[in-house]
Amino acid sequence: MSDETIDDTDGTDVDAATEPEPEPKRTLTVTVDGRPFEAQPGSMVIDAAIAAGSYVPHFCYHPRMTPVGMCRQCFVEVDGPRGPMMVVSCMTPVAEGQVVRTDTPQVKRAQEGVLELLLVNHPLDCPVCDKGGECPLQDQAFSHGPGESRFVEQKRHWEKPIPISDLVFLDRERCIQCDRCTRFADEVAGDKLIHFISRGNDTQVMTFPDEPFSSYFSGNTVQICPVGALTASPYRFKARPWDLDQRASTCTTCSVGCRTVVQSTRDELVRYQGLDVESVNWGWLCDRGRFNFESIGSDDRLTTPLVRGESGLEPTSWTGALGAAARLVTEALESGGPRSIGILGGARGTNEDAFAWAALADALGVTLRDAQVGDGLPTEVLGLPRATITDAANAPTIVLLGPDLKEELPVLYLRLRDAAEKRRSRIVELSSVGTGLSRYAWKRFPYEPGLGAQAVSAALADPEVRDQLARGPVVVVAGRGNLAESQEVATATLASLLDGLTGAGASWSVLPALRRGNVVGALQLGMAPSEGAGGGLDVLRAAAEGRLELLVLVGSDPMADCPDTDLARRALAGARRIVAVDTFLTASSEQADVVLAAAAYGEKDGTTTNLEGRVSGVVAKVTATGTSRPDWMIATELGLALGHDLGFGSVDDVTDAIATRVPAYAGVTRTAVARNVEGVLTEAPLAFLPPASSSAGERNNYDYRLVVSRTLYDRAVGTATSPSLAHLAPGPAALVHPLDLELVGVSAGTEVQLVGARSSVVLPLHTDATVPRGTVRVRFQQGGGSVGELVDASTPIVDVRIERL
Amino acid sequence: MTDTPTPTSYTVPGLVPTGPRLITARFDVADGFTYDGYVRTGGYTALRKALTSMTPQQVHDEVRTSEMQGRGGAGFPAGTKWGFLPPDVFPRYLVINGDESEPGTYKDRMLMELDPHQLIEGVVIAAYAIGAAQAFLYVRGEMALAQERLAQALNDAYANGLVGRNILGTDFSVDVTLTWGAGAYIVGEETALIESLEGERGMPRLKPPFFPAAKGLYMQPTIVNNVETLSNVPWIINESGQAFHDLGAPTSTGMRMFAVSGHVNRPGVFEVPNGITTFRMLFEAPEYCGGVRHGRSVKAFIPGGASAMWFFDEHLDLPLDKPTVDQAGSMLGSGAIVVMDDRTDMVAACWRVVRFFARESCGKCTPCREGTTWLERILKRMLDGHGRADDLATLLDVCESISPGLAWPPRQTTICPLGPSAVSPIASAVRRFQHEFEHYVQHGRPIDGVERHAIHGAGAHV
Ligand SMILES: Cc1cc2nc3c(=O)[nH]c(=O)nc-3n(C[C@H](O)[C@H](O)[C@H](O)COP(=O)(O)O)c2cc1C
Ligand code: SF4
Ligand code: SF4
Ligand code: SF4
Ligand code: FES
């Protein structure tokens, strides 16, 4: 990113947005087909008409995108200064006293005319079309069409579906050129990779030559296409809409917590659709969240519990496995007491799972527990004044100090990108490498890993930034942008930023950008280190130093999750016994003595908490794989085996217990969750960041400072076991600035050795112009030479040399 | 290049009204397109006058007084249009529409090829009047000579301090940027042109809300004017708006260029006194087209570009006057007149025009994208001898889906007027020559006495 300040010629909108709105929201009275209706100012006639109960057929209009008035289907009659006029209702704003008619003969004629025209070239291959049965064209042809077509000419022919990306197929014969997919790609996703080409009757959606539609958000185009022109490979020909059974749920792949509709047929998950909720995802999903349901039906899933025997892990009965686990707990308690047991996990389960395990830990007196393994921020970050996504997306200033949101929290990226594009917010980005939001940032303050405090000072000393901060609420999106920078350093940088903002008189709040699905819920519900007990890294260190009799991994996979691979390896080797609760055998759980097969999302009911602290429901849509059980049930049964009755007979009991026992969750009753599609917001008790100091020094000129960051597609179990996504991971690579590649003296793609203080790894070297000079960025968890070998969680930063082989 | 006849005189007593040649006079000057030739023949005096002795408001007032109607098609008075700019919103832009692509229209091309400096002078004066610091001159992609000459002229004008910074030593500055299209008729529509200038696909924007004067190029206030419109500005400044207003008729002031093609003896571009010359004079006077070929009579003619409703012999004595022609149910539009003699096959002629619009539809809106091609296919099938009994009814009904009521001025279900443009020829021809269509359906061939063209029996396009 060469330009640190993106010139913003039109700052006035931002000003306007910050002005307090004293006027209470008022409505406008319009008449729709004779009935008065109170419409929202700024809404379109089509919104008012449909809300007032007069359906207006439409194709191109989508309430989450700019109206374009292209399909011409939504004609209505509006009384104008020169008498009644036909207008496209999707482009006509409501006005006080407006008289709207949706059913005059002229309107009917126009609507029928357009529908007939839409069908002239439509192949009408409904019987073999995935959209058939849920198709707006089919439905509206039936409700608003002329009934028959007079078109006797040859229809337009194109090659039947062509792949436009690894996931999406385009059937141009079915396309009605509504511009929804293309508009989404441009306006919502910012990936203008599909476009109309040719003209007139040959107009077609197309990618640019040799450039596939490889957007992280491509699945949304399939969902919003009003015909069967776009289909996604995971669902193609899998089911017919009338055979689908569906329930509203929540995506837990990351902590954005997008609301979804989970659809299954014959006890098999076949599709996730985005549910439009105002506060979170606006109907959008990222492709990882949308398509990784495939992993739930994976053949690699654990179907029974396993216990280590003569020849390794062997399948066993639940009675046997729980008995074995209980024995290990009892032995540990006997020989080392509760302080010799550590429990890691909870972030991959439901609130109920985390709460039940925390309750069991409480019952056993185990204090060494954490839902994070050195890959997040201290729990106290949740007790800072918390912002919602909507707060962030409406704040005049958004300060980014954390991960690349496009890679880690994709739909949050969409919301913040929208805030910047629509000029509601200015983004100030503090980061060591360019991110997906860099091009939308108003100002960037790049910093060398470890020296974030300098960037904070520079930002706060900038007079324009100071003016900007005075314009109203500031939301800090805080997370871990670099896993090679220690949690201590990240915390210290955040603390200096927040102190600086307070000093500058800014009114700030924090949106924690912790990535794993239910990490916030797990931490808030007790899977957090208690005071003085130390966090996940300390649990691993205790294990590595032989101080743990038993390590319990509840969906936690330190080998994959902990940035310090060596520590994770030593911990798993050093713990005397390991019990793992998991859906798959992972690099960590395969080392356990007892593996308890866990039910996955889609197989269990419950609730989840997103990064805002918003609680929403997740549902069981299919029968759990094999004999696998939800984590909360495993905790309960293990408790019973140990003589501790946690008192949970059903998942509802756990949900109720959370509402009654956890003050922050007092409002999170089952009825509240069921009733609020937007979820229920919780608030953690106020806290302060623990003191942290950053002791990173300057970089030696021969070294490169290491940045380890995630990409959306990696070797994570859910992705690796989803066939449609598995091959999308970019693969292992070290990325340097093009000039540094020259300095190293190899051509792009050559394998080089990254030599650190503790170890070295071999990786192909590539260029990335968003990586500053003197920095090397390595994607986390991509297989190949594990970069985690270079990371030492106890050092503030990691410097490496790049050596030719 | 079409042969441009130079009328020897405008003074056939009693037949043809006379008038000076305001903007085509330099067509006869061999080097009129060069900087030297232009300056030698009085060029850039209007610019000097405007910039050194008039305020922008005074320039605007002269143009307003002239009541010059825009020459791009809609015929909206230029002075009034300039007044639509919201006060105090800057930057604002001037866009010059040189995309001229309507079949039969080739007047702007002549102006750009033969007198590019006159256009540039008009552009700078107009920019001064409306307060634009940046103008964009958009030339049709195929007009290579016009592009070359305009580029040379612009370079010379820059070199001589007539465009750019501190023009003629005053504190007025304007940059003029030349761009060319990529061969699409629709880019002549002003909002599509703006999209194209922004680097987008040339597709019209919706009006409302995107009226260029309020939200035009880069969402800033923008005036779009035709090449001929602005070419008249230097004369108006030199001679006064009133002098312009005194020419032609009060309802259509000034001189105006008409491009006549079709079945006349001498097709060409003529600058005639607007509002008083009649179609008959234009077709028949020896100064102009010199009569219909082979002494035949006029069966139909298109009075103002392919989008216009057709006229017939009873319209021959109408003057070339905007309100008169509007009231008679058509328009002067872009000033392209196409004459069809009494041997013309109306179905074939109709198909030719419809095919043009079907191919040039931008594809943005359903009725035009799907409807114009459907119309074209039905007509082609009729021509090929495969007409069906219900074709005529279907034809008119599809027209109705594009342009409800088949009224004039057309109502439209489309985004821009291109869709209804394909309806005009059908509505006109069917209204007058329904029997020709029916004959095709019944007998698979045209009525007797019309000329058959190669199109008969040729394979369907695409
Ligand atoms: C389909 C379509 C094509 C047009 N093509 C042209 C054109 O080629 N040249 C032109 O000057 N105006 C064209 N126009 C008219 C322009 O939209 C616009 O009205 C004109 O440039 C304004 O200039 P004026 O006010 O000086 O006439 C076209 C309009 C439509 C609807
Ligand atoms: S592919 Fe679907 S969404 Fe895209 S333009 Fe065609 S019909 Fe619309
Ligand atoms: S952004 Fe996160 S919560 Fe939303 S769909 Fe993607 S992975 Fe799921
Ligand atoms: S009427 Fe035709 S040219 Fe005009 S916007 Fe619609 S499709 Fe494009
Ligand atoms: S929905 Fe209004 S024009 Fe398409």
PDB file of N, CA and C in Angstrom, chain A residues 448-451 482 484-485 696-707 754-760 774-776 790-792 795-802:
ATOM      1  N   GLU A 448       6.201  -2.048  12.100  1.00  0.00           N
ATOM      2  CA  GLU A 448       6.970  -3.281  12.131  1.00  0.00           C
ATOM      3  C   GLU A 448       6.487  -4.094  13.328  1.00  0.00           C
ATOM      4  N   PRO A 449       6.303  -5.391  13.148  1.00  0.00           N
ATOM      5  CA  PRO A 449       5.798  -6.202  14.266  1.00  0.00           C
ATOM      6  C   PRO A 449       6.557  -5.886  15.548  1.00  0.00           C
ATOM      7  N   GLY A 450       5.809  -5.756  16.612  1.00  0.00           N
ATOM      8  CA  GLY A 450       6.422  -5.466  17.902  1.00  0.00           C
ATOM      9  C   GLY A 450       6.435  -3.986  18.218  1.00  0.00           C
ATOM     10  N   LEU A 451       6.362  -3.156  17.176  1.00  0.00           N
ATOM     11  CA  LEU A 451       6.486  -1.721  17.391  1.00  0.00           C
ATOM     12  C   LEU A 451       5.162  -1.001  17.172  1.00  0.00           C
ATOM     13  N   ASN A 482      -1.189 -10.650  14.020  1.00  0.00           N
ATOM     14  CA  ASN A 482       0.076 -11.336  13.769  1.00  0.00           C
ATOM     15  C   ASN A 482       0.325 -12.334  14.889  1.00  0.00           C
ATOM     16  N   ALA A 484       2.767 -14.198  15.274  1.00  0.00           N
ATOM     17  CA  ALA A 484       4.171 -14.287  15.655  1.00  0.00           C
ATOM     18  C   ALA A 484       4.532 -13.162  16.623  1.00  0.00           C
ATOM     19  N   GLU A 485       3.579 -12.281  16.839  1.00  0.00           N
ATOM     20  CA  GLU A 485       3.784 -11.231  17.813  1.00  0.00           C
ATOM     21  C   GLU A 485       3.079 -11.732  19.072  1.00  0.00           C
ATOM     22  N   ALA A 696       9.620  -5.481  22.593  1.00  0.00           N
ATOM     23  CA  ALA A 696      10.249  -5.798  21.310  1.00  0.00           C
ATOM     24  C   ALA A 696      11.283  -4.753  20.961  1.00  0.00           C
ATOM     25  N   GLY A 697      12.414  -5.213  20.477  1.00  0.00           N
ATOM     26  CA  GLY A 697      13.451  -4.280  20.083  1.00  0.00           C
ATOM     27  C   GLY A 697      13.406  -4.006  18.596  1.00  0.00           C
ATOM     28  N   GLU A 698      14.391  -3.238  18.144  1.00  0.00           N
ATOM     29  CA  GLU A 698      14.484  -2.944  16.724  1.00  0.00           C
ATOM     30  C   GLU A 698      14.997  -4.186  15.990  1.00  0.00           C
ATOM     31  N   ARG A 699      14.717  -4.217  14.731  1.00  0.00           N
ATOM     32  CA  ARG A 699      15.120  -5.364  13.925  1.00  0.00           C
ATOM     33  C   ARG A 699      16.555  -5.189  13.451  1.00  0.00           C
ATOM     34  N   ASN A 700      17.253  -6.286  13.439  1.00  0.00           N
ATOM     35  CA  ASN A 700      18.592  -6.328  12.878  1.00  0.00           C
ATOM     36  C   ASN A 700      18.453  -6.297  11.352  1.00  0.00           C
ATOM     37  N   ASN A 701      19.304  -5.543  10.676  1.00  0.00           N
ATOM     38  CA  ASN A 701      19.153  -5.312   9.238  1.00  0.00           C
ATOM     39  C   ASN A 701      19.199  -6.559   8.381  1.00  0.00           C
ATOM     40  N   TYR A 702      19.787  -7.624   8.894  1.00  0.00           N
ATOM     41  CA  TYR A 702      19.893  -8.836   8.086  1.00  0.00           C
ATOM     42  C   TYR A 702      18.653  -9.698   8.217  1.00  0.00           C
ATOM     43  N   ASP A 703      17.829  -9.360   9.187  1.00  0.00           N
ATOM     44  CA  ASP A 703      16.685 -10.211   9.478  1.00  0.00           C
ATOM     45  C   ASP A 703      15.406  -9.697   8.840  1.00  0.00           C
ATOM     46  N   TYR A 704      14.465 -10.585   8.792  1.00  0.00           N
ATOM     47  CA  TYR A 704      13.097 -10.203   8.416  1.00  0.00           C
ATOM     48  C   TYR A 704      12.217 -10.437   9.628  1.00  0.00           C
ATOM     49  N   ARG A 705      11.311  -9.520   9.845  1.00  0.00           N
ATOM     50  CA  ARG A 705      10.428  -9.715  10.978  1.00  0.00           C
ATOM     51  C   ARG A 705       9.208 -10.506  10.492  1.00  0.00           C
ATOM     52  N   LEU A 706       8.814 -11.463  11.304  1.00  0.00           N
ATOM     53  CA  LEU A 706       7.816 -12.438  10.866  1.00  0.00           C
ATOM     54  C   LEU A 706       6.388 -11.986  11.191  1.00  0.00           C
ATOM     55  N   VAL A 707       5.542 -12.109  10.196  1.00  0.00           N
ATOM     56  CA  VAL A 707       4.103 -11.930  10.400  1.00  0.00           C
ATOM     57  C   VAL A 707       3.451 -13.263  10.071  1.00  0.00           C
ATOM     58  N   LEU A 754      13.632 -20.434   6.131  1.00  0.00           N
ATOM     59  CA  LEU A 754      13.445 -19.367   7.104  1.00  0.00           C
ATOM     60  C   LEU A 754      14.087 -19.848   8.400  1.00  0.00           C
ATOM     61  N   VAL A 755      15.125 -19.141   8.802  1.00  0.00           N
ATOM     62  CA  VAL A 755      15.886 -19.585   9.964  1.00  0.00           C
ATOM     63  C   VAL A 755      15.589 -18.667  11.136  1.00  0.00           C
ATOM     64  N   GLY A 756      15.026 -19.248  12.182  1.00  0.00           N
ATOM     65  CA  GLY A 756      14.726 -18.468  13.374  1.00  0.00           C
ATOM     66  C   GLY A 756      15.622 -18.882  14.508  1.00  0.00           C
ATOM     67  N   ALA A 757      15.386 -18.316  15.680  1.00  0.00           N
ATOM     68  CA  ALA A 757      16.234 -18.596  16.823  1.00  0.00           C
ATOM     69  C   ALA A 757      16.086 -20.033  17.275  1.00  0.00           C
ATOM     70  N   ARG A 758      14.928 -20.606  17.036  1.00  0.00           N
ATOM     71  CA  ARG A 758      14.658 -21.902  17.622  1.00  0.00           C
ATOM     72  C   ARG A 758      14.643 -23.015  16.587  1.00  0.00           C
ATOM     73  N   SER A 759      14.297 -22.692  15.362  1.00  0.00           N
ATOM     74  CA  SER A 759      14.140 -23.746  14.370  1.00  0.00           C
ATOM     75  C   SER A 759      14.171 -23.106  12.993  1.00  0.00           C
ATOM     76  N   SER A 760      14.036 -23.938  11.988  1.00  0.00           N
ATOM     77  CA  SER A 760      13.925 -23.354  10.655  1.00  0.00           C
ATOM     78  C   SER A 760      12.905 -24.156   9.864  1.00  0.00           C
ATOM     79  N   GLY A 774      11.494  -5.775   4.640  1.00  0.00           N
ATOM     80  CA  GLY A 774      12.025  -6.197   5.929  1.00  0.00           C
ATOM     81  C   GLY A 774      11.065  -7.060   6.718  1.00  0.00           C
ATOM     82  N   THR A 775       9.923  -7.332   6.128  1.00  0.00           N
ATOM     83  CA  THR A 775       8.933  -8.165   6.798  1.00  0.00           C
ATOM     84  C   THR A 775       8.691  -9.393   5.933  1.00  0.00           C
ATOM     85  N   VAL A 776       8.464 -10.525   6.564  1.00  0.00           N
ATOM     86  CA  VAL A 776       8.063 -11.702   5.805  1.00  0.00           C
ATOM     87  C   VAL A 776       6.759 -12.197   6.392  1.00  0.00           C
ATOM     88  N   LEU A 790       8.573 -21.807  14.052  1.00  0.00           N
ATOM     89  CA  LEU A 790       9.436 -20.632  14.244  1.00  0.00           C
ATOM     90  C   LEU A 790       8.962 -19.760  15.395  1.00  0.00           C
ATOM     91  N   VAL A 791       7.680 -19.949  15.771  1.00  0.00           N
ATOM     92  CA  VAL A 791       7.099 -19.016  16.730  1.00  0.00           C
ATOM     93  C   VAL A 791       7.398 -19.465  18.152  1.00  0.00           C
ATOM     94  N   ASP A 792       7.865 -18.518  18.935  1.00  0.00           N
ATOM     95  CA  ASP A 792       8.091 -18.775  20.347  1.00  0.00           C
ATOM     96  C   ASP A 792       7.160 -17.840  21.112  1.00  0.00           C
ATOM     97  N   THR A 795       8.523 -15.044  23.329  1.00  0.00           N
ATOM     98  CA  THR A 795       9.270 -13.864  22.871  1.00  0.00           C
ATOM     99  C   THR A 795       8.300 -12.891  22.219  1.00  0.00           C
ATOM    100  N   PRO A 796       8.575 -11.603  22.356  1.00  0.00           N
ATOM    101  CA  PRO A 796       7.615 -10.619  21.838  1.00  0.00           C
ATOM    102  C   PRO A 796       7.419 -10.728  20.331  1.00  0.00           C
ATOM    103  N   ILE A 797       8.493 -10.931  19.619  1.00  0.00           N
ATOM    104  CA  ILE A 797       8.402 -10.986  18.155  1.00  0.00           C
ATOM    105  C   ILE A 797       9.345 -12.075  17.675  1.00  0.00           C
ATOM    106  N   VAL A 798       9.249 -12.403  16.391  1.00  0.00           N
ATOM    107  CA  VAL A 798      10.137 -13.413  15.827  1.00  0.00           C
ATOM    108  C   VAL A 798      10.853 -12.805  14.623  1.00  0.00           C
ATOM    109  N   ASP A 799      12.181 -12.853  14.676  1.00  0.00           N
ATOM    110  CA  ASP A 799      12.964 -12.418  13.522  1.00  0.00           C
ATOM    111  C   ASP A 799      13.570 -13.643  12.861  1.00  0.00           C
ATOM    112  N   VAL A 800      13.592 -13.639  11.532  1.00  0.00           N
ATOM    113  CA  VAL A 800      14.149 -14.787  10.823  1.00  0.00           C
ATOM    114  C   VAL A 800      15.105 -14.299   9.739  1.00  0.00           C
ATOM    115  N   ARG A 801      15.998 -15.177   9.378  1.00  0.00           N
ATOM    116  CA  ARG A 801      16.804 -14.924   8.191  1.00  0.00           C
ATOM    117  C   ARG A 801      16.220 -15.747   7.046  1.00  0.00           C
ATOM    118  N   ILE A 802      16.307 -15.223   5.837  1.00  0.00           N
ATOM    119  CA  ILE A 802      15.842 -15.998   4.691  1.00  0.00           C
ATOM    120  C   ILE A 802      17.066 -16.485   3.948  1.00  0.00           C
TER     121      ILE A 802
END
